[in-house]
Steps between C-alpha positions, in 0.01 A plus 500: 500500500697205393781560296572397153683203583236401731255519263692302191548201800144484576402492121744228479371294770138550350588372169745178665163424715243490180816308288496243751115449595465449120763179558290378765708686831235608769609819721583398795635825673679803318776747644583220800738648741714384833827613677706338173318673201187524232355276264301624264273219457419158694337320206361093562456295189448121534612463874816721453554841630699715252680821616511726241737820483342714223789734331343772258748747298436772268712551178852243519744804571577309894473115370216261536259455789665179512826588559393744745455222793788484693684225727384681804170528348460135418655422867261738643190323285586162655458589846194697454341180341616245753386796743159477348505119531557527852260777589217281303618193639470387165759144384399555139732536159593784425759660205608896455407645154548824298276653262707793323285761322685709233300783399598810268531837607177581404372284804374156225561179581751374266562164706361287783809185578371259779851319626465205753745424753666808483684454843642181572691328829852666383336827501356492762822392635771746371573775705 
């Protein structure tokens, strides 16, 4: 049975698919993993492939899902996208988003934030 946590990501990554379709992203793969991490979602929109990292929190006792992705998380996101490049043998463009969900303790939505180009070259840089 998954647990709670579990369950609260996967709602997340439900509602960050149907927020992007509705701004034109088409699935292209969800829950991607290699040797260097997970993406939630491989999204394509107009020739570009878009990473998205989906952060969904509860109530704002911890902070917000987006301060919740790390250095070694954003690191970690770069090399699982240029993985995916290579795997696909793909020479596309691609960018690293973050859609943040807020919802309230009772489990509502209270916020959907799509971020582009949430990881850039010094991230992925810094150790």
């Amino acid at each position: 049975m998954p647990s709670s946590r579990t369950k609260l990501g996967n709602a997340g990554e439900a509602i960050a698919r149907r927020h992007l379709e509705t701004l034109g992203y088409t699935l292209r793969e969800a829950n991607y993993r290699c040797r260097w991490g997970e993406v939630d979602l491989v999204m394509e929109r107009d020739g570009e492939l878009v990473f998205v990292e989906v952060r969904t929190k509860r109530g704002g006792a911890f902070g917000t899902p987006e301060e919740s992705v790390t250095a070694a998380k954003r690191r970690r996101l770069t090399a699982t996208a240029y993985h995916y490049l290579q795997e696909h043998d793909l020479d596309v463009p691609f960018r690293i988003d973050l859609v943040a969900i807020a919802m309230n303790l009772r489990g509502n939505v209270e916020r959907v934030t799509h971020l582009e180009n949430v990881v850039t070259g010094e991230d992925a840089a810094a150790e």
